[in-house]
Coordinates of C-alpha atoms in Angstrom, one line a residue:
V19 CA -66.6 171.9 33.6
E20 CA -67.0 169.2 35.9
L21 CA -69.8 169.5 38.6
P22 CA -69.3 167.9 42.0
D23 CA -71.3 165.2 42.8
F24 CA -74.4 165.9 45.2
V25 CA -75.5 163.2 47.7
L26 CA -79.1 163.7 48.8
G27 CA -79.5 162.0 52.2
P28 CA -82.8 161.1 53.9
A29 CA -84.7 163.8 55.7
S30 CA -85.1 163.8 59.5
A31 CA -87.8 165.0 61.7
L32 CA -87.7 166.4 65.2
R33 CA -90.8 166.5 67.6
V34 CA -90.7 168.8 70.5
V35 CA -92.9 168.3 73.6
L36 CA -92.9 170.9 76.4
E37 CA -93.4 169.7 80.0
A38 CA -93.7 173.3 81.4
P39 CA -95.8 176.2 80.0
A40 CA -93.7 178.8 78.0
P41 CA -96.2 181.3 76.3
G42 CA -94.7 183.5 74.0
A43 CA -91.3 181.4 73.6
L44 CA -89.8 180.5 70.1
L45 CA -88.3 177.2 69.2
T46 CA -85.5 177.3 66.9
V47 CA -83.5 174.4 65.2
L48 CA -79.9 175.1 64.6
S49 CA -77.2 173.5 62.4
G50 CA -74.9 171.7 64.5
E51 CA -72.2 172.6 62.1
T52 CA -72.7 176.1 61.1
G53 CA -75.0 177.1 63.6
G54 CA -77.3 178.6 61.1
V55 CA -81.2 178.5 61.5
L56 CA -82.8 175.3 60.1
A57 CA -86.4 175.7 61.1
S58 CA -88.0 178.0 63.7
R59 CA -91.6 178.2 65.0
P60 CA -93.6 179.3 68.3
A61 CA -93.5 177.1 71.2
P62 CA -96.3 174.9 71.4
E63 CA -98.8 174.7 74.3
L64 CA -98.2 172.4 77.1
G65 CA -98.5 168.6 76.2
V66 CA -98.8 169.7 72.3
E67 CA -96.2 168.5 70.1
A68 CA -94.3 170.6 67.8
L69 CA -93.1 169.0 64.6
F70 CA -89.9 169.9 62.6
E71 CA -89.8 168.2 59.1
A72 CA -87.3 167.9 56.5
L73 CA -84.4 168.4 58.6
P74 CA -80.9 167.3 57.6
W75 CA -79.5 164.5 59.7
G76 CA -76.6 164.9 61.9
E77 CA -76.0 167.1 64.8
A78 CA -78.3 170.0 65.5
R79 CA -79.1 172.2 68.4
L80 CA -82.6 173.0 69.8
R81 CA -83.0 176.5 71.3
L82 CA -85.9 177.9 73.2
E83 CA -86.1 181.7 73.5
P84 CA -88.6 183.1 76.2
G85 CA -91.2 185.6 74.8
P86 CA -92.4 188.5 76.8
G87 CA -95.2 186.3 78.5
A88 CA -92.6 183.3 79.1
A89 CA -91.6 183.0 82.4
V90 CA -88.8 180.4 81.7
L91 CA -85.1 180.7 81.3
P92 CA -83.5 180.3 77.9
W93 CA -82.6 176.8 77.0
L94 CA -80.0 175.3 74.4
S95 CA -79.3 171.7 74.0
D96 CA -77.5 169.3 71.4
V97 CA -79.8 167.0 69.4
L98 CA -78.6 164.1 67.0
L99 CA -81.0 163.8 64.1
L100 CA -81.3 160.2 62.5
G101 CA -81.8 160.0 58.8
A102 CA -85.3 158.8 57.7
A103 CA -86.2 158.7 61.6
E104 CA -88.1 160.9 64.1
T105 CA -86.4 162.2 67.2
L106 CA -88.5 163.0 70.1
V107 CA -87.2 165.8 72.8
A108 CA -89.2 166.2 76.0
L109 CA -88.2 169.8 77.0
V110 CA -88.6 171.0 80.7
P111 CA -88.0 174.7 80.7
E112 CA -86.6 176.1 84.2
P113 CA -88.7 178.7 85.5
A114 CA -87.3 182.0 85.7
G115 CA -87.0 184.1 89.0
A116 CA -87.2 187.9 89.3
V117 CA -86.2 190.4 91.9
S118 CA -87.9 193.7 92.2
G119 CA -87.6 196.7 94.7
R120 CA -86.9 200.5 94.7
V121 CA -83.8 203.0 94.2
E122 CA -84.0 206.1 96.2
R123 CA -81.8 208.9 97.2
R124 CA -80.4 208.8 100.7
G125 CA -83.0 210.7 102.9
G126 CA -86.0 209.4 100.8
G127 CA -87.6 210.3 97.6
P128 CA -87.7 208.1 94.6
L129 CA -84.8 207.9 91.9
R130 CA -85.8 207.7 88.4
G131 CA -83.5 206.4 85.6
A132 CA -81.2 204.4 88.0
E133 CA -79.3 201.5 86.2
V134 CA -79.8 198.4 88.2
E135 CA -77.9 195.0 87.6
A136 CA -78.1 191.5 89.0
L137 CA -74.4 190.4 88.9
G138 CA -73.2 186.9 89.0
E139 CA -70.1 185.3 89.6
G140 CA -66.9 187.3 88.8
G141 CA -69.3 190.4 88.4
A142 CA -70.9 189.4 85.1
T143 CA -74.2 191.2 84.6
L144 CA -76.9 188.6 84.6
V145 CA -80.1 191.1 83.8
S146 CA -80.1 194.8 84.1
G147 CA -83.0 197.3 84.1
R148 CA -83.8 201.0 85.1
S149 CA -86.1 202.3 87.8
D150 CA -89.0 204.0 86.9
G151 CA -90.6 207.6 87.9
E152 CA -91.6 205.7 91.4
G153 CA -87.8 204.6 91.8
A154 CA -89.4 200.9 91.2
F155 CA -87.4 198.2 89.2
R156 CA -87.7 194.6 88.3
L157 CA -85.1 192.4 87.1
A158 CA -86.3 189.1 85.0
P159 CA -85.5 186.7 84.1
L160 CA -83.1 185.2 86.6
P161 CA -81.6 181.8 87.3
A162 CA -81.7 180.2 90.7
G163 CA -78.5 180.7 92.7
L164 CA -76.8 183.6 94.3
F165 CA -75.9 187.1 93.0
H166 CA -75.6 190.8 93.9
V167 CA -77.9 193.7 93.0
R168 CA -76.3 196.9 92.4
A169 CA -77.7 200.3 91.2
R170 CA -75.9 203.5 89.8
W171 CA -77.1 206.7 88.5
E172 CA -75.5 209.0 86.0
P173 CA -76.4 212.8 85.8
F174 CA -78.6 214.0 83.3
C175 CA -77.0 217.3 83.3
D176 CA -73.9 218.9 84.5
D177 CA -75.5 220.5 87.5
D178 CA -77.1 217.4 88.5
P179 CA -76.2 216.0 91.9
R180 CA -73.4 213.0 91.7
L181 CA -74.5 209.7 93.6
V182 CA -72.4 206.8 94.5
P183 CA -73.2 203.5 93.2
W184 CA -74.6 201.1 95.9
T185 CA -74.6 197.4 96.4
W186 CA -77.9 195.9 98.3
P187 CA -78.4 196.2 101.0
A188 CA -75.8 198.5 102.3
G189 CA -72.4 198.3 100.6
R190 CA -70.2 200.6 98.6
R191 CA -68.4 197.9 97.1
L192 CA -69.8 194.5 95.5
E193 CA -68.1 192.5 98.3
D194 CA -69.7 194.6 101.1
G195 CA -73.0 193.7 99.8
E196 CA -75.3 190.8 100.9
P197 CA -75.8 188.1 98.1
V198 CA -79.3 187.5 97.1
L199 CA -80.4 183.7 97.1
L200 CA -83.2 183.0 94.6
A201 CA -84.9 179.8 94.3
S202 CA -86.3 178.4 90.9
G203 CA -89.1 180.4 89.8
E204 CA -89.1 182.6 92.8
E205 CA -90.3 186.4 92.8
R206 CA -88.6 188.3 95.5
I207 CA -89.0 191.8 96.5
L208 CA -85.7 193.5 98.1
D209 CA -86.2 195.3 101.4
P210 CA -84.7 198.0 102.5
P211 CA -84.8 199.7 99.2
L212 CA -81.4 200.7 97.5
R213 CA -80.3 204.3 98.7
L214 CA -77.5 205.9 96.8
P215 CA -75.6 208.4 99.0
P216 CA -74.7 211.9 97.6
D217 CA -71.4 212.6 96.2
G218 CA -71.1 216.5 95.9
D219 CA -67.6 216.4 94.2
G220 CA -68.0 213.5 92.0
D221 CA -65.0 211.6 93.4
G222 CA -66.8 208.3 94.0
M223 CA -66.7 208.7 97.8
D224 CA -69.9 209.9 99.5
D225 CA -70.1 213.2 101.4
V226 CA -70.9 211.4 104.8
W227 CA -68.1 209.0 104.3
E228 CA -65.6 211.7 103.6
L229 CA -66.7 213.8 106.4
A230 CA -66.2 210.9 108.8
W231 CA -62.8 210.2 107.8
G232 CA -61.5 213.9 107.7
L233 CA -61.8 214.4 103.7
D234 CA -63.2 217.4 101.9
P235 CA -66.7 216.4 100.3
R236 CA -66.1 219.6 98.0
R237 CA -63.0 218.6 96.5
D238 CA -62.3 215.9 94.0
D239 CA -59.7 213.7 95.9
G240 CA -60.6 210.2 95.1
A241 CA -57.3 209.6 93.6
G242 CA -55.4 210.6 96.9

């Protein structure tokens, strides 16, 4: 049996310095060829170097995963590791933003368990969450830029009232809502709350709108 020749190359090292605090975050070095994990460790404190040794030379990727206490966005970058040499990367994590607010039933009263989404370009979900017992929600981490916030509520039981999804501040459809502009690292509170209209027949059209247009709010005629 003939075995293939193995060529051992010189090991590389990678030093990473954070230029913005990221408590609770995780640093991971990935193989540029397979995407597999080469090394991983908690992110260092501000200004302290994290050293990854005995890495194979060649293309790699450096990933930062925010932890529960890290108010920064995920970060991923290509790195070229040279044989028998150290590579220094100065990492500047982008501060994460957040949006908070309340979800209510039309006419007042908090709405618990509503799904709230921050929707980016093309309606893609950036972050989602649920409202608590007071109807409060917080969406994070969010990048700077424009997006829409939409809330919807699914009945827990068959006899629960139906509600129409709502886009902040007062739009039934996504294109009717007002885009939220968030600066880097900004924490914004949405006011007014998202108030979901009742939909007694569950046809996707709220009762007041059906009455205004001469439709029957007690009959499922959404496909008409």
